[in-house]
Every structure is written in structure tokens, then in C-alpha cells.
Amino acid sequence: MKTTRNTTAKSAILELIKNSEVALSHAEIQKMNQELCDRVTIYRILDRLVNEDVIHKIATPDGTIKYAACNHNPHEHHQHIHNHVHFSCEKCHSVTCLDAVKPSYTIPENYLVKEVNFTLSGLCPACVESISK
Amino acid sequence: MKTTRNTTAKSAILELIKNSEVALSHAEIQKMNQELCDRVTIYRILDRLVNEDVIHKIATPDGTIKYAACNHNPHEHHQHIHNHVHFSCEKCHSVTCLDAVKPSYTIPENYLVKEVNFTLSGLCPACVESISK
DNA sequence: TTTTAAATGCAACCTTGTTGCGTTTTATTT
DNA sequence: AAATAAAACGCAACAAGGTTGCATTTAAAA
């Protein structure tokens, strides 16, 4: 089995993502990181963190890829379907994990469902505030 | 108000999308279209069709943008929330609208929800078939 | 038929993501 | 502590996806 190593850049990027309220894109991480490592290295680190299941990948409604720390419930450790609910703000483009919202749905026949991606979009609380003034 | 015109290229592209079982990406439309019009024109036509609310845009879990014809229910003509449920196959990369699946969820507080994007992914019926053999 | 603004083609450009390769670094083994 | 092997890195080059400006063409209203 391929081993994976902890490097300065990897730890720094993971901290950034963990400490962020919202999901971050490659471009955002790059800006927050300027001198730490190369653009290409960020791509490779993000891929590794996703494979290690430490962070997860989210596609926003406009196709931008963002990353957020996984919030695994220790009691459902071996659950097979990732059930991510996100909110994507169309004004400030922030993406937040909504752990409180639990969708229910009927599984379509003949399909094999492996992942569920549920994204609500509109205005986040901060943007609702700023508009109503 | 800005008027919009019906051109040969626009009609052809709309027909392609309407006649397709699955949602189509810009690249796919371009291939099916070869000589009809320029790459850039396809982008502009897709934007117009989306603005006119004739087709809708879907981001697959890997961030690819696809387009499908809108299937408006005439009885809920003025509904404000678009409720799109899609299935994205991780093997053949097809994206299908699942009109039969109706998710339910609780609206998160303080957020203004304008759109709902619910994408299931895994294997589509055809790919489930081909694998089990 | 004339007119005018929308739509198009083309060239140039930017952003985002990928690949190959030689060098550096981590962490295991001696 | 030194040697070692593979993982991680930087850099350059490339490819795909998407945008912009501008001169030309075309749809449709006057």
C-alpha cells in the first residue's frame, strides 16, 4: 500500500481548510498561501487529502470546486453514502456545510446510488442582512 | 428591454438539447455540431437559452457544466424555486433529470433559498447492467 | 426596402487543471 | 547517525475550458 507523508505544506493547507467557516477553492487557498508552495503542489495536496478522506470536494452550482473538512460522525464511521448538504450563496459565493438539514428522498429504481449531493442556493444570512438595508 | 432573436444556430442547439435523453456539455454540443457555428457562439447561445429559461444549467459532482431542456410543469408556472433532481453516472458520465424523485428538506434559518440542486451519483441503469455481467 | 441592434466569427487572452522530469525531503532501515 | 527508497516538490510546458473586443453579418421591425 502506498504510504502518505505529512509535509509542511500539507499540514498548512489542512489547517486553512479546517479553520475556515466556508469551503475553499484552489484559487482561494493559493491566495491565502502565497509563498508556501507551488500552485501544482496545492492541487496534489488537495487530491491526497480527498483520497485520505480528511476533506471533501464540493461542486458549486456554477461548477467551481471547493473543499471542506469532513465532519465524520464517529458513530457512523463505516457508512457508505456521504450525505453532504451545502448552501451556496449566489452573492458572496460562499459555500457552507449545513449539518442541520437532513434531506429525505426516494431512491430511483435501477440506479445504484453511491453519493448524495444536495446543494441549496440563494442568499446566505450575511447577504440577506446586507440587502435588506 | 433587450430582444432576443431566433437564429439557425440557436434553433439547432436547442433541438439537440431537447432531443437528448441526457444533459449535454458545451464540448459535447460542439462535437455534435462541428460545422454549424463557432465555439464562442455556442457559449453565447447557451447563456441566452438559460436566461430565457428554456434550458437549465447543471453542475455535475466533478464540476462539469451540462445543459438540459427545462421541463416546466404548466400548472406551477409561477413557482419561484427551481427544484432540479439529477442523476450523474460516474462511469459513463451521463446526467439525467429524475422527475420522479421529490426530495424533502427543512429550510435552514436565516438563509434565503432560491434554488434547490439535488444530485445523486453512482451508476446509471445501463452501467449497472454492464458491470453485473 | 431600409434600418438598427442582436448575433456571429475570429483572434487574442485568461483561468483552471494536468503531465513529465529532475531535485528535495520524509521517514524507515541499517 | 548515516544510508536508502519512495513520496513530495518545483518548474516548465501543455491542454482544456471559458471570456472579451471588434469588425462583419443577419434577423426582424419600421
XYZ file of C-alpha atoms (C1' of nucleotides) in Angstrom:
326
model
C 0.000 0.000 0.000
C 1.117 3.477 -0.833
C 2.086 5.446 2.215
C 1.343 9.108 2.554
C 3.552 11.658 4.270
C 2.935 14.705 6.355
C 4.675 17.705 4.924
C 4.711 21.354 5.945
C 2.558 22.412 3.017
C 0.045 19.620 3.550
C -0.417 20.457 7.230
C -0.728 24.173 6.499
C -3.398 23.634 3.845
C -5.351 21.247 6.043
C -5.312 23.825 8.847
C -6.591 26.508 6.480
C -9.494 24.329 5.449
C -10.284 23.168 8.986
C -10.257 26.705 10.349
C -12.449 28.085 7.605
C -16.162 28.625 8.172
C -16.780 28.154 4.450
C -15.500 25.747 1.827
C -12.404 26.951 -0.051
C -11.449 26.734 -3.709
C -7.966 26.056 -5.041
C -7.681 29.732 -6.047
C -8.642 30.930 -2.564
C -6.146 28.609 -0.901
C -3.476 29.817 -3.273
C -4.117 33.446 -2.348
C -4.073 32.720 1.391
C -0.835 30.857 0.910
C 1.186 32.975 -1.483
C 4.718 31.848 -0.656
C 4.196 28.462 0.944
C 4.293 26.225 -2.087
C 3.691 25.900 -5.791
C 0.294 26.034 -7.486
C 0.711 22.460 -8.706
C 1.573 21.240 -5.219
C -1.712 22.645 -3.912
C -3.609 20.572 -6.495
C -1.712 17.448 -5.485
C -2.183 18.045 -1.766
C -5.917 18.588 -2.210
C -6.158 15.325 -4.154
C -4.319 13.481 -1.404
C -6.462 14.933 1.377
C -9.595 13.921 -0.529
C -8.273 10.377 -1.021
C -7.411 10.149 2.658
C -10.999 11.198 3.362
C -9.907 14.114 5.507
C -11.567 16.738 3.340
C -14.312 16.528 0.749
C -14.913 18.068 -2.627
C -17.987 20.122 -3.435
C -19.074 21.367 -6.850
C -20.995 24.632 -6.577
C -23.953 25.255 -8.914
C -21.670 27.229 -11.236
C -19.138 24.390 -11.452
C -16.484 25.778 -9.114
C -14.795 23.120 -6.998
C -14.497 23.824 -3.276
C -13.067 21.850 -0.381
C -14.236 21.482 3.202
C -13.099 19.442 6.178
C -15.023 16.216 6.653
C -17.203 16.177 9.680
C -17.470 12.461 10.243
C -19.822 11.318 12.880
C -17.731 8.800 14.816
C -20.793 6.638 15.411
C -21.476 6.096 11.737
C -17.871 5.578 10.821
C -18.408 2.968 8.191
C -21.365 4.486 6.465
C -21.020 4.136 2.732
C -23.016 7.053 1.417
C -21.696 10.537 2.006
C -24.635 12.726 2.724
C -23.492 16.287 2.263
C -25.853 19.208 2.431
C -24.425 22.552 1.397
C -25.538 26.112 0.926
C -24.079 28.170 -1.876
C -24.534 31.954 -1.759
C -25.062 33.488 -5.174
C -23.889 36.900 -3.996
C -20.698 36.320 -1.967
C -20.118 32.823 -3.409
C -19.520 31.280 -0.026
C -20.232 27.600 0.433
C -21.199 26.306 3.865
C -21.917 22.811 5.151
C -25.384 22.624 6.630
C -25.184 19.791 9.085
C -28.619 20.513 10.483
C -30.508 19.942 7.254
C -31.311 16.308 6.590
C -32.935 15.634 3.248
C -35.051 12.607 2.567
C -35.749 11.188 -0.857
C -36.863 8.082 -2.663
C -34.134 6.100 -4.381
C -34.847 5.820 -8.102
C -35.286 2.293 -9.414
C -32.466 0.533 -11.248
C -29.954 3.189 -10.276
C -27.083 2.425 -7.907
C -26.736 5.478 -5.677
C -23.300 5.941 -4.138
C -23.289 9.597 -3.259
C -25.779 12.295 -2.485
C -25.068 15.900 -3.207
C -27.676 18.303 -2.014
C -26.978 21.978 -2.546
C -29.335 24.801 -1.724
C -28.546 28.188 -3.214
C -29.723 31.748 -2.758
C -28.559 34.249 -0.155
C -26.592 33.419 2.977
C -27.565 35.126 6.281
C -24.912 37.836 5.909
C -26.042 38.735 2.391
C -29.737 38.703 3.327
C -28.818 41.234 6.032
C -26.817 43.496 3.759
C -29.554 43.612 1.118
C -32.482 44.362 3.414
C -30.829 47.631 4.475
C -35.951 45.584 -22.976
C -33.425 43.620 -24.909
C -34.989 41.457 -27.563
C -33.638 38.072 -28.434
C -33.607 36.567 -31.919
C -34.068 33.114 -33.289
C -31.106 32.149 -35.377
C -30.212 28.951 -37.214
C -27.524 28.038 -34.712
C -29.723 28.781 -31.713
C -32.591 26.620 -33.016
C -30.228 23.773 -33.909
C -28.622 23.755 -30.473
C -31.976 23.897 -28.708
C -33.177 20.926 -30.776
C -30.048 18.949 -29.851
C -30.678 19.551 -26.176
C -34.406 18.870 -26.373
C -33.903 15.617 -28.261
C -31.231 14.337 -25.903
C -32.065 11.839 -23.177
C -29.185 13.157 -21.103
C -27.847 16.613 -20.304
C -25.156 17.868 -22.686
C -21.936 19.777 -22.065
C -20.545 22.549 -24.245
C -17.889 20.125 -25.546
C -20.481 17.517 -26.480
C -22.625 20.043 -28.303
C -19.571 21.266 -30.149
C -18.742 17.753 -31.342
C -22.309 17.070 -32.496
C -22.260 20.362 -34.331
C -18.865 20.528 -35.973
C -19.553 22.940 -38.836
C -22.613 24.814 -37.669
C -21.031 27.651 -35.762
C -18.072 28.856 -33.745
C -17.091 27.590 -30.302
C -17.668 31.043 -28.818
C -21.122 31.273 -30.374
C -22.113 28.044 -28.638
C -21.192 29.594 -25.283
C -23.249 32.676 -26.057
C -26.255 30.703 -27.283
C -26.223 28.529 -24.162
C -26.142 31.648 -21.989
C -29.104 33.099 -23.854
C -31.135 29.910 -23.622
C -30.500 29.777 -19.876
C -31.563 33.417 -19.461
C -34.701 32.782 -21.456
C -35.390 29.901 -19.080
C -35.676 27.409 -21.944
C -32.822 25.214 -20.728
C -31.142 24.878 -17.365
C -27.589 24.514 -16.206
C -26.397 21.603 -14.091
C -23.028 21.241 -12.377
C -22.006 17.594 -12.082
C -20.166 16.462 -8.925
C -16.841 16.908 -10.731
C -17.664 20.469 -11.761
C -18.553 19.859 -15.407
C -21.377 22.068 -16.630
C -24.200 20.379 -18.531
C -27.408 21.684 -20.048
C -30.867 20.145 -20.239
C -34.232 21.337 -21.532
C -36.488 22.735 -18.829
C -39.488 20.622 -18.090
C -41.807 23.197 -16.653
C -44.988 21.963 -15.203
C -47.627 24.293 -16.709
C -49.672 24.149 -13.514
C -46.910 25.578 -11.367
C -45.874 28.176 -13.867
C -45.016 30.898 -11.444
C -43.247 28.845 -8.877
C -40.163 30.631 -7.678
C -37.958 27.781 -6.606
C -36.411 25.588 -9.262
C -36.361 22.079 -7.991
C -33.890 20.085 -10.027
C -33.168 16.471 -9.257
C -30.464 14.833 -11.332
C -28.533 11.613 -11.541
C -24.891 11.692 -12.543
C -23.259 8.408 -13.613
C -19.659 8.099 -12.508
C -18.885 5.556 -15.218
C -20.400 6.906 -18.454
C -20.710 10.471 -17.122
C -24.282 10.828 -18.271
C -26.550 13.236 -16.446
C -30.283 12.590 -16.395
C -33.172 14.558 -14.952
C -35.102 12.479 -12.432
C -38.547 13.968 -12.444
C -39.934 11.192 -10.286
C -37.721 11.843 -7.266
C -39.008 14.539 -4.951
C -36.707 15.353 -2.070
C -37.953 16.952 1.076
C -35.891 19.010 3.468
C -36.109 21.590 6.191
C -35.272 25.145 5.179
C -32.321 26.424 7.197
C -32.999 29.511 9.278
C -31.873 32.941 8.124
C -30.998 31.670 4.667
C -32.964 32.768 1.611
C -33.298 29.659 -0.557
C -33.856 30.370 -4.250
C -32.811 27.132 -5.855
C -32.530 23.526 -4.939
C -29.978 21.337 -6.596
C -30.135 17.705 -5.703
C -27.748 15.391 -7.495
C -27.458 11.691 -6.846
C -24.421 9.919 -8.251
C -23.295 6.348 -8.744
C -24.180 4.027 -11.608
C -26.982 4.559 -14.102
C -29.182 1.570 -15.092
C -27.161 0.873 -18.251
C -23.864 0.811 -16.363
C -25.267 -1.302 -13.513
C -26.257 -3.829 -16.213
C -22.898 -3.835 -17.965
C -20.999 -4.371 -14.718
C -23.078 -7.216 -13.317
C -22.204 -9.368 -16.350
C -36.581 48.089 -48.744
C -34.185 50.363 -45.209
C -32.550 50.328 -40.743
C -30.577 49.032 -36.333
C -29.436 46.311 -32.782
C -28.637 41.383 -31.993
C -25.821 37.679 -33.291
C -21.634 35.860 -35.278
C -16.587 34.743 -36.403
C -12.090 35.361 -35.361
C -8.092 36.370 -32.796
C -6.304 37.013 -28.543
C -6.338 36.237 -23.903
C -7.080 34.366 -19.074
C -8.066 30.802 -15.747
C -8.035 26.232 -14.280
C -6.175 21.879 -14.174
C -2.612 18.206 -15.860
C 1.910 15.868 -17.030
C 6.874 14.803 -17.131
C 11.070 15.077 -15.025
C 14.947 16.189 -12.251
C 15.593 17.534 -7.334
C 14.433 17.649 -2.489
C 12.527 15.699 1.604
C 10.395 12.345 4.764
C 10.750 8.541 7.380
C 12.256 3.790 7.561
C 16.154 0.693 7.812
C 20.784 -0.384 8.690
C 23.751 8.684 12.890
C 24.168 7.520 8.026
C 22.236 5.308 4.090
C 18.295 4.441 1.364
C 13.916 4.365 -1.201
C 9.909 6.270 -2.323
C 6.920 10.269 -1.651
C 6.548 15.039 -2.353
C 8.094 19.069 -4.602
C 9.193 22.942 -8.132
C 9.344 24.197 -12.636
C 8.251 24.324 -17.343
C 5.243 23.093 -20.679
C 0.892 21.895 -22.125
C -4.284 21.273 -22.667
C -8.995 22.337 -21.828
C -12.490 25.468 -20.701
C -14.161 29.908 -20.803
C -14.076 35.212 -21.799
C -13.504 39.721 -24.319
C -13.116 43.168 -28.096
C -14.123 44.321 -32.509
C -15.365 44.273 -37.273
C -18.908 41.883 -40.093
C -23.260 39.641 -40.908
C -28.108 38.871 -40.179
C -32.957 38.904 -38.128
C -36.856 41.338 -37.775
C -39.152 45.726 -37.037
C -40.174 50.171 -39.293
